[in-house]
Coordinates of C-alpha atoms and ligand atoms in Angstrom, one line a residue:
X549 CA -26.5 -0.2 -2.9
X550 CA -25.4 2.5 -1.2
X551 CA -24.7 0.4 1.9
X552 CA -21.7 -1.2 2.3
X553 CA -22.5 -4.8 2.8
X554 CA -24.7 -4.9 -0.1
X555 CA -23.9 -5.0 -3.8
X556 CA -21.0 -7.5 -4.1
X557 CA -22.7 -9.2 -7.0
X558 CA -22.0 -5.7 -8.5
X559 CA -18.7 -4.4 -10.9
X560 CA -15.9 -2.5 -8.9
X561 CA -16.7 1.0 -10.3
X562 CA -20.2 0.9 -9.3
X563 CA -19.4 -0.4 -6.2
X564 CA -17.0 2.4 -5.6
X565 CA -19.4 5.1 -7.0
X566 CA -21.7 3.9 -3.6
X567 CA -19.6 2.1 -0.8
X568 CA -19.2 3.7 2.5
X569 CA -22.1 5.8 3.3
X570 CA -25.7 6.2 2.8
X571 CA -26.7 9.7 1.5
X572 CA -30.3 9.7 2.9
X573 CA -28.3 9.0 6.7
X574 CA -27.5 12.6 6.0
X575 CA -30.3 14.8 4.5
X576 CA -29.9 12.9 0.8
X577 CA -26.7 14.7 0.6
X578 CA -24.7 12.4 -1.9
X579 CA -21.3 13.0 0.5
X580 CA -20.7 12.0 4.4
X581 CA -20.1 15.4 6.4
X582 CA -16.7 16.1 7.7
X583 CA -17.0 15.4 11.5
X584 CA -14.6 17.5 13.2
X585 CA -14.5 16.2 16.7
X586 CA -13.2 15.7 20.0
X587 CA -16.0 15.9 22.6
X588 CA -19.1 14.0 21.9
X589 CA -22.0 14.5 24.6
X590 CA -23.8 12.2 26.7
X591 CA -27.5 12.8 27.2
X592 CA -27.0 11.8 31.1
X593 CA -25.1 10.7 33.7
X594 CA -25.5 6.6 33.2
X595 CA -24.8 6.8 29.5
X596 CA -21.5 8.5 30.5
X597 CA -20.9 6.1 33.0
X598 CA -21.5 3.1 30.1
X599 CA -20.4 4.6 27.0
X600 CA -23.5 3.1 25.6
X601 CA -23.8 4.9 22.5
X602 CA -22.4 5.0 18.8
X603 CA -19.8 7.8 19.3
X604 CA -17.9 8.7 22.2
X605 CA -14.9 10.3 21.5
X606 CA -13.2 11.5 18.4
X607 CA -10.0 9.2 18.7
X608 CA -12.3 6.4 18.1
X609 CA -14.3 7.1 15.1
X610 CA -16.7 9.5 13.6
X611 CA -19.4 9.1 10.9
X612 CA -17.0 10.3 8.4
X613 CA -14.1 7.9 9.3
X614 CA -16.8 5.0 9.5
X615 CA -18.1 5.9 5.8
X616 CA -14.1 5.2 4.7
X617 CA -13.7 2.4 6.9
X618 CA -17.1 0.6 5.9
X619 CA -15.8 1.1 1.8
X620 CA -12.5 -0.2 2.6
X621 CA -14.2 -3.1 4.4
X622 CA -16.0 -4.1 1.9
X623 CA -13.6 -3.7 -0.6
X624 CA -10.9 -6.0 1.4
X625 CA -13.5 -8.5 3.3
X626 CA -12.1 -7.0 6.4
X627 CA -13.9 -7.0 9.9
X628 CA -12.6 -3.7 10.5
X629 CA -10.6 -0.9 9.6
X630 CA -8.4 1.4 11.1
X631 CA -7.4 5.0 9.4
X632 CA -4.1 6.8 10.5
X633 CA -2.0 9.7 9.5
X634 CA 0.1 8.1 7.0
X635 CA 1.4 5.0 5.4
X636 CA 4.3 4.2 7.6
X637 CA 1.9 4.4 10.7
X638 CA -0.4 2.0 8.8
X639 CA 2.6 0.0 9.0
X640 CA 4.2 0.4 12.2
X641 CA 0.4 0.3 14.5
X642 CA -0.1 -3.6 13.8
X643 CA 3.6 -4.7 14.6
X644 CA 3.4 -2.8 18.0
X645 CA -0.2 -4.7 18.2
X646 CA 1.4 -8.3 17.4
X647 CA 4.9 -7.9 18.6
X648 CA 6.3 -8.0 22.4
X649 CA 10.1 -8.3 24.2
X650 CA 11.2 -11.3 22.9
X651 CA 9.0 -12.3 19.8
X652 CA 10.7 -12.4 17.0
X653 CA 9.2 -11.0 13.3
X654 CA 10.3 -12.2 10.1
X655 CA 10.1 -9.4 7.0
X656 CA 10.8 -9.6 3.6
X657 CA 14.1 -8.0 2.5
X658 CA 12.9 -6.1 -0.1
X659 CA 10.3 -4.4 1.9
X660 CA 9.6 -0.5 1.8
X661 CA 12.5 0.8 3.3
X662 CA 11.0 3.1 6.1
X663 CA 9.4 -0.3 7.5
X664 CA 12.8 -1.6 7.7
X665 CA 14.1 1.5 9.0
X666 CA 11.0 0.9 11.9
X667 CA 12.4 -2.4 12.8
X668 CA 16.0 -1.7 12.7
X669 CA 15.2 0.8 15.4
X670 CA 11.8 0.8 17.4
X671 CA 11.1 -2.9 17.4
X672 CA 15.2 -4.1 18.4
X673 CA 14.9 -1.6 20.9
X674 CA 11.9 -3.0 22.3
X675 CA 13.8 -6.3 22.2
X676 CA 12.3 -8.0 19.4
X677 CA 14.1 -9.6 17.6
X678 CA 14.2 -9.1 13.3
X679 CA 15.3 -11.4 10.2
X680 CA 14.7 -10.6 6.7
X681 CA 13.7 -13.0 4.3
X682 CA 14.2 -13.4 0.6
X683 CA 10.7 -12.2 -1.0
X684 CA 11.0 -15.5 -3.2
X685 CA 11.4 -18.0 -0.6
X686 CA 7.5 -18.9 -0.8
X687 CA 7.0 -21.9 1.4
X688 CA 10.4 -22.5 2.5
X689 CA 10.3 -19.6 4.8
X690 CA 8.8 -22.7 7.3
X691 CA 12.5 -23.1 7.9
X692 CA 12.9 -20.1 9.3
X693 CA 9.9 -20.1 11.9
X694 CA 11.4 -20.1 15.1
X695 CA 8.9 -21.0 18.3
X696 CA 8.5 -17.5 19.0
X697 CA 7.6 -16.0 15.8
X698 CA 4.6 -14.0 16.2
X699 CA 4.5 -12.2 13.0
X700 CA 5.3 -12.8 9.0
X701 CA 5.4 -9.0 7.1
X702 CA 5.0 -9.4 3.6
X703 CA 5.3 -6.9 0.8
X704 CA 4.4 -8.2 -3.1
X705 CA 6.1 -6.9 -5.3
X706 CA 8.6 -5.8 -3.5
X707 CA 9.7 -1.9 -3.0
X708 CA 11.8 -0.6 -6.3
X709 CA 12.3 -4.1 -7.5
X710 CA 9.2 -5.8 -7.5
X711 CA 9.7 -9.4 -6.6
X712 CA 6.6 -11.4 -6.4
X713 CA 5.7 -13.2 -3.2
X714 CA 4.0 -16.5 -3.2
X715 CA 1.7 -15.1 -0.1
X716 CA -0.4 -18.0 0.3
X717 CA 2.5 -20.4 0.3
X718 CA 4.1 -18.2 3.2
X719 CA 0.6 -17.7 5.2
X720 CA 0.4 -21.4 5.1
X721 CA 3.6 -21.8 6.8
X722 CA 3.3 -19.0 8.8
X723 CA 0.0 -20.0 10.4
X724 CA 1.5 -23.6 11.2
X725 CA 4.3 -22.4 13.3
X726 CA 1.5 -19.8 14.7
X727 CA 2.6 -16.3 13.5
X728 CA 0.1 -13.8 12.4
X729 CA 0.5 -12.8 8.5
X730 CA 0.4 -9.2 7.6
X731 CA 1.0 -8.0 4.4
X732 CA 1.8 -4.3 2.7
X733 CA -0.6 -4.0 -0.3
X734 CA 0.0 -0.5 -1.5
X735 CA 1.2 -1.7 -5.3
X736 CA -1.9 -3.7 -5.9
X737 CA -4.7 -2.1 -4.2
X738 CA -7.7 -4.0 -2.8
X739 CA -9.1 -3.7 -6.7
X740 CA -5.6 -5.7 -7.9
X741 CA -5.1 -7.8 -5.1
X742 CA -7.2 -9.1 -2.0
X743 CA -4.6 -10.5 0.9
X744 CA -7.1 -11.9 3.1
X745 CA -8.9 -13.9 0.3
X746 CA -5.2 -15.4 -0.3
X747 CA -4.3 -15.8 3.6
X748 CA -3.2 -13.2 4.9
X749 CA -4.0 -11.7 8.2
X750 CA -3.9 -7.9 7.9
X751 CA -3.5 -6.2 5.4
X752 CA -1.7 -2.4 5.5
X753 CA -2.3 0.5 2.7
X754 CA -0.5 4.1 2.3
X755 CA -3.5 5.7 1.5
X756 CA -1.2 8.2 0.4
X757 CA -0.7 6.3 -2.7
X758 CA -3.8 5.1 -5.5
X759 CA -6.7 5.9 -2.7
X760 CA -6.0 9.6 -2.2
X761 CA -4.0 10.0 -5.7
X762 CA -3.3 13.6 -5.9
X763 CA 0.1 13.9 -4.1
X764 CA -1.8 15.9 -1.2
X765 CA -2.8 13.4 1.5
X766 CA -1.2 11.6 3.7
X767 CA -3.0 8.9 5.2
X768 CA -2.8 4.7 6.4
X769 CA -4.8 2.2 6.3
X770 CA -5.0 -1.3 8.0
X771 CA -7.7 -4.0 7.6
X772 CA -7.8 -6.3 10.0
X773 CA -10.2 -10.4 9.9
X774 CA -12.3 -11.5 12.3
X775 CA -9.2 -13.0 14.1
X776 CA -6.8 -10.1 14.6
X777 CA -9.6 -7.3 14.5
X778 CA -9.8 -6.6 18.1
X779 CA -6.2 -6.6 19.0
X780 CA -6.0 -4.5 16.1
X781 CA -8.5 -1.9 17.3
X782 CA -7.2 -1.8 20.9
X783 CA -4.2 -0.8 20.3
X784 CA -4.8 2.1 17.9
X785 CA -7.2 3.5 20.5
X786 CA -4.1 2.9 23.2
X787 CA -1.6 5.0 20.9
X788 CA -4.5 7.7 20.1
X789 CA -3.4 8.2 16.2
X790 CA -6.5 8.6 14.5
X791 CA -6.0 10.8 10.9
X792 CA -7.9 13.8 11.0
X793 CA -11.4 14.0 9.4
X794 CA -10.3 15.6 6.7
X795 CA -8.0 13.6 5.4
X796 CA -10.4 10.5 5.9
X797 CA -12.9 12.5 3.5
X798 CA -10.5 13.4 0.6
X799 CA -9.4 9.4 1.0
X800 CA -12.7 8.3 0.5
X801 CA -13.3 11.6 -2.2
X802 CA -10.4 9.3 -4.0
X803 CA -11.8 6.0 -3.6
X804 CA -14.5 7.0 -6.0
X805 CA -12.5 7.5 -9.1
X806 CA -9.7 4.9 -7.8
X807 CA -11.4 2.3 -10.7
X808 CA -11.1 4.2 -13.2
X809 CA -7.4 6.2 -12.6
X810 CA -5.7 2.5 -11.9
X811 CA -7.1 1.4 -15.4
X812 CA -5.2 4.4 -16.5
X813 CA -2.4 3.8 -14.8
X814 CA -2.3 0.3 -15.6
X815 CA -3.0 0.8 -19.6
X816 CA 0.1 3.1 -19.6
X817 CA 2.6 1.6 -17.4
X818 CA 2.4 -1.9 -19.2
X819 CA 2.6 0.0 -22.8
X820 CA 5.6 2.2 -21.6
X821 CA 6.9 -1.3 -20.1
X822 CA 7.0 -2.9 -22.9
X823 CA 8.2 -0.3 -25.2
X824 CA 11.0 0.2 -23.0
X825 CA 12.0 -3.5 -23.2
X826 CA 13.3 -2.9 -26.6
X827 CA 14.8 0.4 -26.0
X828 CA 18.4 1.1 -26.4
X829 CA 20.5 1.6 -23.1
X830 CA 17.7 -0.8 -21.3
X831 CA 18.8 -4.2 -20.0
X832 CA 15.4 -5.8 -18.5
X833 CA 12.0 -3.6 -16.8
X834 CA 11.1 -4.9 -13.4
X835 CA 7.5 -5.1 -13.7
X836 CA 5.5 -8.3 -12.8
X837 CA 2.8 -8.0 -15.6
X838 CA 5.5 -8.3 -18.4
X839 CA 5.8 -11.7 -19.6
X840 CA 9.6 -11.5 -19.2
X841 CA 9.4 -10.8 -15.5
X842 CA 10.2 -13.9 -13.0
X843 CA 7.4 -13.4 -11.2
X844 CA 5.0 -13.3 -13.7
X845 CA 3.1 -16.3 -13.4
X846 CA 2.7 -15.5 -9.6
X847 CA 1.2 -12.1 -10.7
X848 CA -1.5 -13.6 -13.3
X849 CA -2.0 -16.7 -10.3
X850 CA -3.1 -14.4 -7.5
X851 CA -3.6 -11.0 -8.8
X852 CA -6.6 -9.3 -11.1
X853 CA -4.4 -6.2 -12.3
X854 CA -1.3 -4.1 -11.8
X855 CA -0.4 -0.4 -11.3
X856 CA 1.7 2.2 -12.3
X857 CA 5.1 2.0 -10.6
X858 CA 7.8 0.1 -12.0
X859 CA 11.7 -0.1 -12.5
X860 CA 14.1 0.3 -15.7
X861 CA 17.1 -1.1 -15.6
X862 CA 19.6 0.6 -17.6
X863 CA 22.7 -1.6 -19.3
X864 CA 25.5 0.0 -17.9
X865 CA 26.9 2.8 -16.4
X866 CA 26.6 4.5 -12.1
X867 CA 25.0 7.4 -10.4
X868 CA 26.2 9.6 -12.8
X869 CA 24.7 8.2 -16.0
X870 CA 21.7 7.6 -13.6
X871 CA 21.3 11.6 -12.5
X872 CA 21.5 12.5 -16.4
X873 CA 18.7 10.3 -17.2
X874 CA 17.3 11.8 -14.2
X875 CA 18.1 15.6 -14.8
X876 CA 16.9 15.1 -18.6
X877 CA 13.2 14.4 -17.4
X878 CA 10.8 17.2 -18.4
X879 CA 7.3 16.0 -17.4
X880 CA 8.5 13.2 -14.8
X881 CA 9.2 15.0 -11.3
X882 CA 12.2 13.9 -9.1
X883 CA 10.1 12.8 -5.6
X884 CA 9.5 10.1 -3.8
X885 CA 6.1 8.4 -3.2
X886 CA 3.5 8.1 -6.1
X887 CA 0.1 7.1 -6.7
X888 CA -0.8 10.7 -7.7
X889 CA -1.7 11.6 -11.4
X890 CA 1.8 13.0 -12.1
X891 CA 4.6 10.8 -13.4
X892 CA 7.4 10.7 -10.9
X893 CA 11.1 9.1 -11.2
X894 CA 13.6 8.2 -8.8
X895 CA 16.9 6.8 -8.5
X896 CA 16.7 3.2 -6.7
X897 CA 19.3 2.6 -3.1
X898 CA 19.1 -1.0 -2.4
X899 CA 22.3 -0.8 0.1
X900 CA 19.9 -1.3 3.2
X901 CA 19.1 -4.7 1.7
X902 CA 21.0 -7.9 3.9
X903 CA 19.4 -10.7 1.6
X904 CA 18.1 -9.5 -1.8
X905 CA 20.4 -7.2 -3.4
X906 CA 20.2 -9.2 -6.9
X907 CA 22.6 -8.4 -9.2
X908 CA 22.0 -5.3 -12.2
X909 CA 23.4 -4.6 -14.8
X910 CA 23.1 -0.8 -14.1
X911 CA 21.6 1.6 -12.2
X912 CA 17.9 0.9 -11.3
X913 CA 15.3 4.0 -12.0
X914 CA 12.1 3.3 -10.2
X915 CA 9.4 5.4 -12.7
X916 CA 5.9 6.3 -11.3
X917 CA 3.4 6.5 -14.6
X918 CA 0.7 9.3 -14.1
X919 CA -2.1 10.0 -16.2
X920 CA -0.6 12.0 -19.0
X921 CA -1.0 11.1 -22.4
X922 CA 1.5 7.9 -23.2
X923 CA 3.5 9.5 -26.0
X924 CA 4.3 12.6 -24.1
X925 CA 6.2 10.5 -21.8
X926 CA 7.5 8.3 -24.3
X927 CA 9.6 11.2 -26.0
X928 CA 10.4 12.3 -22.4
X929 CA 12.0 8.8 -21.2
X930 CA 13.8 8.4 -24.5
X931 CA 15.2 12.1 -23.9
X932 CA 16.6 10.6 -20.7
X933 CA 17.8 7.3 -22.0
X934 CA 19.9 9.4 -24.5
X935 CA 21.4 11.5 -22.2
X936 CA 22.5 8.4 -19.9
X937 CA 24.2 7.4 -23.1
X938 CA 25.5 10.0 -23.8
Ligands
PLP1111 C1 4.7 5.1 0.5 C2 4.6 3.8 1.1 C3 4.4 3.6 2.5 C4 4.3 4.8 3.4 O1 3.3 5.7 3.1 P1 3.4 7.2 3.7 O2 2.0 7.7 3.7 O3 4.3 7.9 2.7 O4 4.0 7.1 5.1 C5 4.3 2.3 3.0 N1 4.4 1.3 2.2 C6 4.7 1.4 0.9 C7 4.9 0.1 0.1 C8 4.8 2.6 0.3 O5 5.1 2.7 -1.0

């Protein structure tokens, strides 16, 4: 069990309590060590000269990235997987993998917005060229292919407003006009949502997010099949951006408890979903599990569970009815990112959107559920929904 490639028959939690390494590889001691390395020694001159052993050098892997990659493996049905420093490099390392001067990349409009910021930059300057696609195009995005399109990005749901994406309707098309699918499966987590059971070609985590979960890591994963693995692998040992050893460790040190804090997570956010539904100063909650949500039969289709992060729409009002709502929070923090165990809040921008701006009824406040108790935040939501009133 406490290999990686055994135990799928096995429930998620146990299987997280075990994947990655094997304690008696190490003295019995239940943990991997933290390799700090650079240098690792040859015994002789013609193993230098062949590399020929398991380690070589610390930009391309030690034991304690290999016990995180090895978990995540077999939690995505990867062939491998790649750790860097932080979420946007989990996102940026397989687009410079897949993407050259004149290739052109279709992404989905309502994608995290430092990805688009990435391709609005980096990639036009390296002469690729960009469209962005509406996230509920689903198979019609075949009509966009053009003979060079080398890669489809997905994100499901989408940043701040959570559209769902029919990702194996797009793969499909993708993969007929030849373009390799990656997708950006921070929301769902490979315990919510597998991409490359459903298609997909690669698919990218912020680590930062659910698998660390205490607002103190930064860290990027990307899991690559059988198919893109290699490219994958060669050029993260090109650009030399491993994440240090011991962030790998407290990402894996988060991995064991990940079952159990997403069921928190998901237990809360869908009660203070719904409650908020009937709240007054609330015209819809963007968040795919609820019933009322257009993507919601998508969601219960492909996916096995749903986390904490989701938006409230309020009815009326601007910024300023939006920053009292915001300045009456007590236990909700004003910062971005989330996946810790504090609740976080955050006023939604969706001017850098060209396709999928929807139209809302008010402003849109993205809220990040942590693992307080339910109530607690209740009272402090309907604080802030009377002050935007107000
Ligand atoms: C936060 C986030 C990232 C980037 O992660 P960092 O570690 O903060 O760089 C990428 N994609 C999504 C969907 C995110 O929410």
């Amino acid at each position: 069990m406490a290999r990686s490639s055994s135990g799928r028959d096995k429930g998620v939690n146990t299987r997280l309590a075990h994947l990655g390494n094997d304690p008696h590889d190490f003295f019995g001691f239940v943990n991997p060590p933290v390799v700090h390395a650079s240098t690792v020694l040859f015994p002789d001159a013609a193993t230098m000269a062949s590399r020929n052993q398991k380690y070589t050098y610390g930009t391309r892997g030690t034991p304690t990235s290999d016990a995180l990659a090895d978990a995540v493996n077999a939690l995505e049905g990867s062939a491998g997987t790649i750790i860097v420093p932080s979420g946007l490099a989990a996102v940026f390392v397989p687009l410079m993998a897949f993407l050259s001067a004149g290739d052109h990349a279709l992404i989905v409009d309502s994608v995290y917005a430092p990805t688009r910021m990435f391709a609005n930059t980096m990639l036009k300057r390296w002469g690729v060229e960009v469209d962005y696609y509406d996230p509920l195009i689903g198979g019609g995005i075949a009509a966009l292919m053009k003979p060079n399109t080398k890669v489809v990005f997905t994100e499901s749901p989408g940043s701040n407003t959570f559209e769902m994406q029919d990702i194996p309707a797009i793969a499909a098309a993708a993969h007929a006009g030849g373009a390799v699918v990656m997708m950006d499966n921070t929301w769902a987590t490979p315990l919510y949502f597998k991409p490359l059971d459903h298609g997909v070609d690669i698919s990218i985590h912020a680590a930062t997010k659910y698998p660390a979960g205490h607002s103190d890591v930064l860290a990027g994963l990307v899991s690559a099949n059988e198919a893109t693995w290699k490219r994958l692998w060669d050029t993260f040992v090109s650009l030399g951006i491993p994440a240090g050893p011991d962030d790998a460790y407290q990402v894996l040190r988060g991995l064991r408890t990940m079952g159990v804090r997403l069921e928190r997570h998901q237990r809360s956010a869908l009660d203070i979903a719904r409650w908020l539904e009937g709240q007054p100063g609330v015209a819809r909650v963007l968040h795919p599990g609820l019933e009322s949500h257009p993507g919601h039969a998508l969601w219960k289709r492909d996916f096995c569970g749903a986390s904490g992060i989701f938006s409230v729409v309020l009815d009326a009002g601007g910024q300023k009815e939006a920053h009292a709502f915001l300045d009456a929070l007590e236990i909700f923090g004003l910062g971005y990112s989330w996946g810790g165990y504090e609740s976080l809040a955050v006023l939604v921008n969706l001017s850098d959107r060209t396709v999928a701006r929807g139209s809302y009824e008010g402003p849109i406040i993205r809220l990040q559920i942590g693992l307080e108790d339910v109530a607690d935040l209740k009272a402090d939501i309907g604080k802030a929904l009377a002050a935007a009133r107000a």
